[in-house]
Short mmCIF file of C-alpha atoms in Angstrom, two decimals:
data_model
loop_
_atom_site.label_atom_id
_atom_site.label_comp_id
_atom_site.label_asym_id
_atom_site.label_seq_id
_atom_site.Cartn_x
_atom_site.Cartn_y
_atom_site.Cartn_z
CA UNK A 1 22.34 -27.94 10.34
CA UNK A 2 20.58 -30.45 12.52
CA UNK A 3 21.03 -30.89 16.58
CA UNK A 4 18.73 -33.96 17.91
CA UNK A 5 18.76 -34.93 21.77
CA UNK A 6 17.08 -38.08 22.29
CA UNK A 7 16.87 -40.97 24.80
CA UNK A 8 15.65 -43.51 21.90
CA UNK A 9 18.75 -45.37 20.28
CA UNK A 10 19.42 -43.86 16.32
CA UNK A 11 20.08 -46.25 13.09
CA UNK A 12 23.68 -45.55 12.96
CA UNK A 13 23.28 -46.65 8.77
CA UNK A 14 20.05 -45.11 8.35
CA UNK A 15 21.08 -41.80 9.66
CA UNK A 16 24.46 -41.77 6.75
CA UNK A 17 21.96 -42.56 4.31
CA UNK A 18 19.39 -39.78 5.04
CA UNK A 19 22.52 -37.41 5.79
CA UNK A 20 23.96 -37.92 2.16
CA UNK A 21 20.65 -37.73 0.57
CA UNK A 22 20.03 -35.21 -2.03
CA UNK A 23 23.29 -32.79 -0.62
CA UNK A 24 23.97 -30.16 -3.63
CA UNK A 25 28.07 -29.85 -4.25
CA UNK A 26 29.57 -32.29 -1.74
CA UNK A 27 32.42 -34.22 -2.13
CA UNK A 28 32.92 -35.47 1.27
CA UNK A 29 31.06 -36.97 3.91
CA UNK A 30 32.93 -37.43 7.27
CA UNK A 31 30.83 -39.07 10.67
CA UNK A 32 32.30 -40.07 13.80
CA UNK A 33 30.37 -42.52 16.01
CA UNK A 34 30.95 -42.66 19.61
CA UNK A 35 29.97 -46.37 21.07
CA UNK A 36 29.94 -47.40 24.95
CA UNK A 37 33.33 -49.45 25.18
CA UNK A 38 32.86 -52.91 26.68
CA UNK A 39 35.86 -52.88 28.78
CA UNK A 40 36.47 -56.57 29.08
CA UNK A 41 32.98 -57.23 30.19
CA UNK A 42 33.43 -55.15 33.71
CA UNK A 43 30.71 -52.45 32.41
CA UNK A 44 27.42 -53.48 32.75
CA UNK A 45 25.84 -50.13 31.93
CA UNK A 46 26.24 -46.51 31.48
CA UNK A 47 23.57 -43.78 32.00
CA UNK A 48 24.05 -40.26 30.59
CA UNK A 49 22.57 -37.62 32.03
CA UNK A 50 21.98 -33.70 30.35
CA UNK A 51 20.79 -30.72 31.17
CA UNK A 52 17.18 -30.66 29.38
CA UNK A 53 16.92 -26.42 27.92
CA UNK A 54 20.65 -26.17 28.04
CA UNK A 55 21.85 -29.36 25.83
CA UNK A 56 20.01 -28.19 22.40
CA UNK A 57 21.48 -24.70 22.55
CA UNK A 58 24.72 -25.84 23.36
CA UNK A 59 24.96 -28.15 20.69
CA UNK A 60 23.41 -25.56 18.20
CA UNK A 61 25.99 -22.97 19.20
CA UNK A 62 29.39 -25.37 19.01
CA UNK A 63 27.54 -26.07 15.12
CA UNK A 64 26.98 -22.72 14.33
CA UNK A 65 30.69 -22.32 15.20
CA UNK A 66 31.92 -24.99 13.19
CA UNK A 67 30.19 -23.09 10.36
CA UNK A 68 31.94 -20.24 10.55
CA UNK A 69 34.98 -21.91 10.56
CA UNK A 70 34.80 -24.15 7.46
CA UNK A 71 32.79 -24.17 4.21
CA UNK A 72 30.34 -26.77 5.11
CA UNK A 73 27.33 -27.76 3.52
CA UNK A 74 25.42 -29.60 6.29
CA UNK A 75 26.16 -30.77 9.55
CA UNK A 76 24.25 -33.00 12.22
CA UNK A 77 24.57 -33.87 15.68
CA UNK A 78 22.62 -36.59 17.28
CA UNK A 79 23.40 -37.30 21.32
CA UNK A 80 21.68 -39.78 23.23
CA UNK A 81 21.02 -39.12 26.77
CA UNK A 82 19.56 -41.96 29.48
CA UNK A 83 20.70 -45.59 29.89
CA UNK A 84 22.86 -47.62 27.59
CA UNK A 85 24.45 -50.55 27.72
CA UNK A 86 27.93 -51.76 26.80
CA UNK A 87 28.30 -51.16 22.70
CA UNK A 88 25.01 -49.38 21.80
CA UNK A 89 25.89 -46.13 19.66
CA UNK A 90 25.91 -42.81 22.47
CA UNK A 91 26.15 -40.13 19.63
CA UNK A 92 26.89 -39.18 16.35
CA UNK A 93 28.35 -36.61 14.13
CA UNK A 94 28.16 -36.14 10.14
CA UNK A 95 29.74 -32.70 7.73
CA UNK A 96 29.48 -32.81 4.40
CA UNK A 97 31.72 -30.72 2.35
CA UNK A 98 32.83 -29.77 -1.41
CA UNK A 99 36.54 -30.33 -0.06
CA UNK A 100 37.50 -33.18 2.47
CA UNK A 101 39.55 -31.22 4.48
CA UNK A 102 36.63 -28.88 5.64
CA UNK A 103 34.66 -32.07 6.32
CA UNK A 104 37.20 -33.56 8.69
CA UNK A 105 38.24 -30.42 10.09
CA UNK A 106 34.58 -29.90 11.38
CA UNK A 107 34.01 -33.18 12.45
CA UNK A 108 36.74 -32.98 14.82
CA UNK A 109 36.18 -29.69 15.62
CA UNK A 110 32.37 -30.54 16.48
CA UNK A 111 33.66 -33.85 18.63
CA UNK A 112 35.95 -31.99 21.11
CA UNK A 113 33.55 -29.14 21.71
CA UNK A 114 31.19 -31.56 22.31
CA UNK A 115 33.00 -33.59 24.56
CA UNK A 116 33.54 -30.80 27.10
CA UNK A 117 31.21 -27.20 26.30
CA UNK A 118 27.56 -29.85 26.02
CA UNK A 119 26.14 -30.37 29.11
CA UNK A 120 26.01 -34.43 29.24
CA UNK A 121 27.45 -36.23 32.10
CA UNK A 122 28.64 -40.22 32.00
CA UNK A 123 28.16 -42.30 35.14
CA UNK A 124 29.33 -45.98 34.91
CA UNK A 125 27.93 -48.73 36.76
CA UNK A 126 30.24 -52.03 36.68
CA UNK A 127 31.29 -54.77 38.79
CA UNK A 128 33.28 -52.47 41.72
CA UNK A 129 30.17 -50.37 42.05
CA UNK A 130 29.32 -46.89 40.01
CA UNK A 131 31.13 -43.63 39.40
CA UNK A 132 30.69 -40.61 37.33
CA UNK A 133 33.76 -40.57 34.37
CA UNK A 134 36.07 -38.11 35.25
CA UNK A 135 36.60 -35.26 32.47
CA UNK A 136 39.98 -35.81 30.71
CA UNK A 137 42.70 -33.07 30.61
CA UNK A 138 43.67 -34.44 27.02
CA UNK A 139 39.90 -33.29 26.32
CA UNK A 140 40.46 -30.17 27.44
CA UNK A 141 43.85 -29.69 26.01
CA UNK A 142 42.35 -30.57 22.31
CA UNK A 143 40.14 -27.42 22.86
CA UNK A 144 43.71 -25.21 22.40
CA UNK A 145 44.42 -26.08 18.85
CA UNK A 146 41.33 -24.58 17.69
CA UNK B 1 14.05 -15.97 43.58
CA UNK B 2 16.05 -17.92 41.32
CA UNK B 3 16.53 -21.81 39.90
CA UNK B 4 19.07 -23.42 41.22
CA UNK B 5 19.90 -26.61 39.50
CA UNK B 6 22.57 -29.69 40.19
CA UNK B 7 23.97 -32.51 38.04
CA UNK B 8 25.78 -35.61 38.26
CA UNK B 9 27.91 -35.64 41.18
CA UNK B 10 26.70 -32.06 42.45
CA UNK B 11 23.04 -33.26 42.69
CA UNK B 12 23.97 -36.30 44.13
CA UNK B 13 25.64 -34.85 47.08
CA UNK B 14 22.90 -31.71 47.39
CA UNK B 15 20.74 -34.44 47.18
CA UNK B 16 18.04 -33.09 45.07
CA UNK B 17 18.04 -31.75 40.92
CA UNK B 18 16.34 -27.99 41.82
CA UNK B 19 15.51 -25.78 44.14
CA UNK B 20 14.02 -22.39 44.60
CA UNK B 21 16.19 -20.22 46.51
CA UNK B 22 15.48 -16.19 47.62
CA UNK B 23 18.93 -15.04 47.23
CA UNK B 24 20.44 -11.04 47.47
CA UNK B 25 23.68 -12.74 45.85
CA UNK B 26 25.60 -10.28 43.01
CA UNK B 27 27.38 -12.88 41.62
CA UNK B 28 28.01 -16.85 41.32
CA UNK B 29 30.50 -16.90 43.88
CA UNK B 30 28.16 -14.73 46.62
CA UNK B 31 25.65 -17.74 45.72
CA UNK B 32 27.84 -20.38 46.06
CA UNK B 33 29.04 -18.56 49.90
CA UNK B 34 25.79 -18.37 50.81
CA UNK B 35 25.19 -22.20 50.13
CA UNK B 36 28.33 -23.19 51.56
CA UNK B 37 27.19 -21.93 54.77
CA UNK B 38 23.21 -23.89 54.51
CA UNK B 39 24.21 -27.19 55.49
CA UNK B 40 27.24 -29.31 55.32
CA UNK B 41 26.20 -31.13 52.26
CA UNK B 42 26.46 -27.61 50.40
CA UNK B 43 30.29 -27.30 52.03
CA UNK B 44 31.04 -30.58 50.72
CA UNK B 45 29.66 -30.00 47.24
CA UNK B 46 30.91 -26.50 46.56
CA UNK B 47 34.59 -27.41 48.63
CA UNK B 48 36.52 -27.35 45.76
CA UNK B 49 35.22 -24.61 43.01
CA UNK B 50 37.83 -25.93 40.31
CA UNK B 51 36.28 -29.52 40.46
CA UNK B 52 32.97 -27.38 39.34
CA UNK B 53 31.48 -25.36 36.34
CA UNK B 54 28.58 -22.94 36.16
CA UNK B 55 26.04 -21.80 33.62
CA UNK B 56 23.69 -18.66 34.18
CA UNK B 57 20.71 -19.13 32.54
CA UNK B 58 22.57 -21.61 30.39
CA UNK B 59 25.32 -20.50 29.34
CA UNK B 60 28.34 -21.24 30.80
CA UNK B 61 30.10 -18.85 32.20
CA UNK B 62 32.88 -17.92 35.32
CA UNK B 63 32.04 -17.95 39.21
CA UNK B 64 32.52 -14.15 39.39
CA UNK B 65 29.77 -13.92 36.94
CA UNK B 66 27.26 -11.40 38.16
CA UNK B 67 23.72 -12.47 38.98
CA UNK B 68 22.06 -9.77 38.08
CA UNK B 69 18.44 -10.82 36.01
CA UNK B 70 19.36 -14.46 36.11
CA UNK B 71 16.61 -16.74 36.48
CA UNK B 72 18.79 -20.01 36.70
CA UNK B 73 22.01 -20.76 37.75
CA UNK B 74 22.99 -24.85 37.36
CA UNK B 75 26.34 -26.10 39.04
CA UNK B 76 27.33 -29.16 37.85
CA UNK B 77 31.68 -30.97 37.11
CA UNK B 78 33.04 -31.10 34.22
CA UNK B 79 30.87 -32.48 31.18
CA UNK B 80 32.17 -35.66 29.34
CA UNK B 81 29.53 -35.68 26.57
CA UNK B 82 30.73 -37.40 23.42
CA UNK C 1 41.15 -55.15 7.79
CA UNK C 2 39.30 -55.10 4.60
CA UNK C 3 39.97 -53.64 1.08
CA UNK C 4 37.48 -54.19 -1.49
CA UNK C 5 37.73 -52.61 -5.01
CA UNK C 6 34.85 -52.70 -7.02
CA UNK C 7 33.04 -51.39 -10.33
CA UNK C 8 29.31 -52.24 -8.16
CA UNK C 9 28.16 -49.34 -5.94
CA UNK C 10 27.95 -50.04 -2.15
CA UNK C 11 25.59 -49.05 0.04
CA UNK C 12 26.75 -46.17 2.60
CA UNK C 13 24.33 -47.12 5.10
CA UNK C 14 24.41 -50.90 5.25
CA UNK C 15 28.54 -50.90 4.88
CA UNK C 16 28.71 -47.86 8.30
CA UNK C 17 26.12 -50.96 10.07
CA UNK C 18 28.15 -53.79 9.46
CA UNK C 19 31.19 -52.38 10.20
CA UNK C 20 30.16 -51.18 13.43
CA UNK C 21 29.11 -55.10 14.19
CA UNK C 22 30.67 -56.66 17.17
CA UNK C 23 33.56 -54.96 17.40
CA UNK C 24 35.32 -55.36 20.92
CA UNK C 25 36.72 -52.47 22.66
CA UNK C 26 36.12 -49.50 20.54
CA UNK C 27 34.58 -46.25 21.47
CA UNK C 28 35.01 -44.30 18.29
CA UNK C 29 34.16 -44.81 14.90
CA UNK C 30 34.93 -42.60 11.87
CA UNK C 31 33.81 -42.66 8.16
CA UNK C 32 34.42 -40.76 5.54
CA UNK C 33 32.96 -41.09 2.28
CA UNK C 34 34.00 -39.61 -1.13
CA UNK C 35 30.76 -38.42 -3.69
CA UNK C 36 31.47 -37.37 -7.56
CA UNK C 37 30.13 -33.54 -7.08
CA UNK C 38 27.51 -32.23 -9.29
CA UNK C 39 29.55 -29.12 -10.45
CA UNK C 40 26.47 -27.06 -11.06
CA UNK C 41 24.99 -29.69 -13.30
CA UNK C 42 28.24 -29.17 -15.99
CA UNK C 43 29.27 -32.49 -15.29
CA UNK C 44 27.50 -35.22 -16.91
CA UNK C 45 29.49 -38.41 -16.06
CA UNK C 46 32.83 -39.65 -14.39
CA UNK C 47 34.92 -42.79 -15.33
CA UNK C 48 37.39 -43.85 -13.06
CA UNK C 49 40.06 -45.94 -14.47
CA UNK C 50 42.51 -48.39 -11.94
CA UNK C 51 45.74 -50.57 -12.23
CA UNK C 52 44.23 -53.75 -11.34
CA UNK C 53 46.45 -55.68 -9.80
CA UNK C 54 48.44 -53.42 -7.95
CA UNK C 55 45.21 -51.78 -6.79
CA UNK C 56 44.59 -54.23 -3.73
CA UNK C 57 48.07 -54.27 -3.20
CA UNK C 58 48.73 -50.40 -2.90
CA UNK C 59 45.36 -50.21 -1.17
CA UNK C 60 46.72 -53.32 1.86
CA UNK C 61 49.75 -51.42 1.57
CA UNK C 62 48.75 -47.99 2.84
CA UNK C 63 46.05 -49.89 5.34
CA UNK C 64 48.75 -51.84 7.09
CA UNK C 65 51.18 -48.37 7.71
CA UNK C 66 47.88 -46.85 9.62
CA UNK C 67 47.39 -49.89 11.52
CA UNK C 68 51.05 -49.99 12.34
CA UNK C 69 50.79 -46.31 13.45
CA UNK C 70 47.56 -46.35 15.22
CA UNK C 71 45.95 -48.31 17.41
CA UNK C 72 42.84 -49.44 15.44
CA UNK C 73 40.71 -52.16 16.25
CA UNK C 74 39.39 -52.55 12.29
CA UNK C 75 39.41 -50.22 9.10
CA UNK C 76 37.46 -50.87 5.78
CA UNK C 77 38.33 -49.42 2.13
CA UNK C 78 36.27 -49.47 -0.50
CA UNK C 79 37.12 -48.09 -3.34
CA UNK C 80 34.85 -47.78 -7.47
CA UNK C 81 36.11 -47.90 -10.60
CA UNK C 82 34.42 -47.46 -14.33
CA UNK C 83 31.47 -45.11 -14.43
CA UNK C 84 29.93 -43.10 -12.22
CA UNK C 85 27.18 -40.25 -12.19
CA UNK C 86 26.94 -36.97 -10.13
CA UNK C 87 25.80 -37.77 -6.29
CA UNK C 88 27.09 -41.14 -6.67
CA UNK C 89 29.51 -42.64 -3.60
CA UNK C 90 32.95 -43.36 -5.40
CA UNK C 91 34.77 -44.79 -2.36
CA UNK C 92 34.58 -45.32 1.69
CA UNK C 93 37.12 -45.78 4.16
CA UNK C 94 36.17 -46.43 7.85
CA UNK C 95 37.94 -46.75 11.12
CA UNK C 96 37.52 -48.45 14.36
CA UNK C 97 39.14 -47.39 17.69
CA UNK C 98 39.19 -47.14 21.43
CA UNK C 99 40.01 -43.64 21.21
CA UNK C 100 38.49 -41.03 18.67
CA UNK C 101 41.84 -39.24 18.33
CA UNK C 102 42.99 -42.81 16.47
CA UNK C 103 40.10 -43.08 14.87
CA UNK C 104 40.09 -39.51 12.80
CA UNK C 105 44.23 -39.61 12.50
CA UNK C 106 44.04 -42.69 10.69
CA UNK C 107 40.82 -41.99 8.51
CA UNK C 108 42.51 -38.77 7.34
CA UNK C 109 46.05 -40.57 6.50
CA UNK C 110 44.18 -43.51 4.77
CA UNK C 111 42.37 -40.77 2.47
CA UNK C 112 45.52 -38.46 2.04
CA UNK C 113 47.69 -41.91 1.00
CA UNK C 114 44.83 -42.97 -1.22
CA UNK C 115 44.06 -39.19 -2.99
CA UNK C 116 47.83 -39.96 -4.14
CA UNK C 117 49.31 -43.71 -3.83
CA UNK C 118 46.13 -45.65 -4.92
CA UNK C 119 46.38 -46.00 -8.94
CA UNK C 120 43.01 -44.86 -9.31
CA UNK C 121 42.37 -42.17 -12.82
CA UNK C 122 39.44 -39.70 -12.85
CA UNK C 123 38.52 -38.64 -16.13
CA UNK C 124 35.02 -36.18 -16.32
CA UNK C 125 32.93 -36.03 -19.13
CA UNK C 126 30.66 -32.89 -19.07
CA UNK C 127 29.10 -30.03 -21.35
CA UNK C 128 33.24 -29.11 -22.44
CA UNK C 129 34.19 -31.85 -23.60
CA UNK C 130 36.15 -34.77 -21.41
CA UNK C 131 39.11 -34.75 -19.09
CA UNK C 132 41.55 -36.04 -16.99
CA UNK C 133 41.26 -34.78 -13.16
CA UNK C 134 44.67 -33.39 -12.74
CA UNK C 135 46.56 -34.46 -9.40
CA UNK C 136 46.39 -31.22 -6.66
CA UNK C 137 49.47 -29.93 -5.29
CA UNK C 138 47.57 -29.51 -2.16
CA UNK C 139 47.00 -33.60 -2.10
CA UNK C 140 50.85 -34.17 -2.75
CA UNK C 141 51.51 -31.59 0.00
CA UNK C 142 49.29 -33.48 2.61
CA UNK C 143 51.16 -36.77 2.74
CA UNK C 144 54.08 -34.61 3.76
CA UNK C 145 52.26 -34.14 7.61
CA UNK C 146 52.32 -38.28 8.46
CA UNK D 1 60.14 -59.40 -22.58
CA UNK D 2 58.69 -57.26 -20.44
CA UNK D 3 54.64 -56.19 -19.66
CA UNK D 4 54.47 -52.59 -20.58
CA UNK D 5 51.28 -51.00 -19.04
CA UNK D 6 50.37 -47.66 -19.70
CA UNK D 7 46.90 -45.74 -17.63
CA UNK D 8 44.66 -42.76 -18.24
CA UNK D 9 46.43 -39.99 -20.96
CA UNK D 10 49.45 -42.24 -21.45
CA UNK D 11 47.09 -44.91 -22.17
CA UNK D 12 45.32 -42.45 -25.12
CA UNK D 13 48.28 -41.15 -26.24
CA UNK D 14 49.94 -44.44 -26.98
CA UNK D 15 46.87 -45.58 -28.10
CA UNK D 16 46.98 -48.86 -26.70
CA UNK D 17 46.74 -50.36 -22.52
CA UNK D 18 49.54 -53.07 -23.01
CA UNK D 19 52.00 -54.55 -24.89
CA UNK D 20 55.28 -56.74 -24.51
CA UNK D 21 58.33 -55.66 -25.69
CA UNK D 22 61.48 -56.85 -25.73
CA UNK D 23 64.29 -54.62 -24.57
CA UNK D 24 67.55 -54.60 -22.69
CA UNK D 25 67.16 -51.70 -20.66
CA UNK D 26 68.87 -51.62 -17.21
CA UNK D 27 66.83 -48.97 -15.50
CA UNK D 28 63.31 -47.47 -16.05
CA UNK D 29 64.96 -44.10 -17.69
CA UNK D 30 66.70 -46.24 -20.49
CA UNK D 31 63.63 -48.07 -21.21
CA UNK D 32 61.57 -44.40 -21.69
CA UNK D 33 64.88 -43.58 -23.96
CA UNK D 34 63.79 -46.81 -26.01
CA UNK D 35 60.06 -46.15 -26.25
CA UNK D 36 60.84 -42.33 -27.20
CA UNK D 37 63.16 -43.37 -29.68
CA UNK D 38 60.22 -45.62 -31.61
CA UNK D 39 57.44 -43.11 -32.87
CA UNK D 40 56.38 -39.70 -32.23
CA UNK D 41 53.25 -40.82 -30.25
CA UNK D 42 55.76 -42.04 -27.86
CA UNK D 43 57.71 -39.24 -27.79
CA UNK D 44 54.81 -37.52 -26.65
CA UNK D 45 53.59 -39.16 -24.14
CA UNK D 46 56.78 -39.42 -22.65
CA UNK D 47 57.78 -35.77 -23.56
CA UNK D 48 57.66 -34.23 -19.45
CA UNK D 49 58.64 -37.48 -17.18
CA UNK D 50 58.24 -35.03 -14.09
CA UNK D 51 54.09 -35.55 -15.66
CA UNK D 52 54.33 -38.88 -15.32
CA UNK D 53 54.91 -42.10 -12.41
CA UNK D 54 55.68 -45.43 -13.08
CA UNK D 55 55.69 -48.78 -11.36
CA UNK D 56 57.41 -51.61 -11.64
CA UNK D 57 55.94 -55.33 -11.07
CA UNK D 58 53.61 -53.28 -9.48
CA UNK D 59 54.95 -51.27 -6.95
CA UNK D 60 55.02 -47.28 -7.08
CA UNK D 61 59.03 -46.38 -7.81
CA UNK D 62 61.47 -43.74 -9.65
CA UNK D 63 62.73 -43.59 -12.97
CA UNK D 64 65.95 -44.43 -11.90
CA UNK D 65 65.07 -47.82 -11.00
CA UNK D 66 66.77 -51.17 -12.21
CA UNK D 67 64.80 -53.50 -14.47
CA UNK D 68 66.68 -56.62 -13.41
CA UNK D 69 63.88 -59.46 -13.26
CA UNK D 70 61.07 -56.97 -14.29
CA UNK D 71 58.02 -58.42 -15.53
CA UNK D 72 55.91 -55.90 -15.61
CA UNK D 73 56.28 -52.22 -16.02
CA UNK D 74 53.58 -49.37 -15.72
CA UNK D 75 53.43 -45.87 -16.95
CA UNK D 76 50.76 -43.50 -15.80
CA UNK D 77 49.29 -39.47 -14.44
CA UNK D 78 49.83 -38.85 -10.93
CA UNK D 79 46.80 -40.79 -9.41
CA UNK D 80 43.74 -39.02 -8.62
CA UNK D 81 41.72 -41.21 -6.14
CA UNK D 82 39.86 -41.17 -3.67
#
């Protein structure tokens, strides 16, 4: 159960690699990346901004959930916070599992707490200016079915 | 005395990430009064509660959250991590 | 869209890397990845027999329903046969999307389809002797949520 | 003539992955009748069809199905990929 916060960018490949590495009864590896989306070349760059002392133990609390819920054998968040451009990789999440059901499950699970209960907030700066992203009731919605 | 801290939006419109403010306040929403009537850039930030979310001493919580041995309270919208 | 059936292993890490490579307009990337499970060190070895031929085909087959449900900007199977050991990655299937709700949907369908539609045999050879991994009701009883 | 094809137990019971064989059966059920009907390994491996799949010219399909302009026919396990 690993939570890293970082400004650096992460080795997307490298970070599957270490993540499978030496894991005792798994099956099943699931990881969701999330990337900036171009747009059709209007973005020129995001910048994330967290709340330092509050993102860690938000993170560690939405994992500690997920393994309560599901029989999982590791999990790991990794969330970038800072500038990005259009592309690079924002965050990551990997379970690993004996069954893959738990290891989707949590993934999932993991992504929409994450996307609304972590304290990380998207502002956009493109060719009509820059604006914070507005929080999507869909986002909120998925919350409900778990 | 307690932290107050802003983000995003909030902080841009304060206009600064943290203050110190002496505060009697019971709960959130006495804070958030009490702020409202500073300065208009308070009214404008705390206008519409609903567009907000709180945490006391981070962890998120409701505006009738009592106050009571907080050290920080952080206002900030809605968080689109992810 | 990409199916690649092969006895070689593949390397998690480098595959996740490239597939993430240039890809226009996505925001969410999932992966899941399937590992023969130590079973408390009673397994020694797994062979994994397959119809080639109709592998590819069953394989292209079950890609192109996702894509024609979802809207994915690229997906990737890959997909061992012949012999494996405990730890070892037996297959991959990643998925490329604007949304993440895409994304997972169709990773989960493409496994659930290929658990049961792919002609792909498990037999495990361990301290008891050697057998064939029966089929799981549970894996019939999935495909019936798409 | 017709490809016969046979995977994983079937494979072991018949004892052998292929063979041709010439037959006039309309559907995939008559042509199971057939291969029952030759020796008791067959019989066997054949003995529960609700064990077994089969495809024909490659495609996944019932035991029902017609034969006309079959080339190739396969008998197998439910599949355990994945």
């Amino acid at each position: 159960m690993t939570v890293r916060v970082q400004e650096a960018p992460f080795d997307m490949g490298a970070e599957v690699e270490a993540f499978g590495k030496g894991l005792k009864g798994v099956g099943a590896i699931v990881t969701f990346s999330g990337i900036v989306r171009d747009e059709e070349g209007t973005l020129a760059r995001m910048v994330i901004e967290h709340y330092a002392g509050m993102t860690e133990k938000a993170l560690e609390k939405i994992e500690a959930e997920a393994v309560k819920r599901w029989n999982l054998a590791e999990s790991l968040i990794i969330h970038r916070f800072g500038e990005m451009a259009p592309g690079d990789q924002i965050m990551m999440v990997a379970t690993a599992a004996r069954h893959r059901v738990d290891a989707f499950a949590a993934a999932e699970f993991l992504m929409d707490y994450l996307k609304s209960r972590a304290p990380f907030w998207k502002k956009e700066f493109g060719e009509d200016g820059d604006s914070w992203v507005a929080a999507k009731d869909e986002d909120e919605a998925a919350l409900d079915r778990w | 005395m307690i932290d107050v801290l802003y983000f995003a939006w909030v902080r841009e419109r304060i206009g600064l990430p943290k203050e110190k403010i002496e505060t009697g306040a019971a709960t959130v929403a006495d804070l958030v009064e009490e702020l409202r009537a500073r300065e208009e850039r308070y009214a404008v930030a705390f206008a519409d509660l609903s567009a907000l979310r709180v945490a006391v001493d981070q962890e998120l919580t409701e505006f009738d959250a009592s106050l009571e041995g907080a050290r920080e309270v952080a206002f900030f919208p809605p968080m689109t991590g992810g």
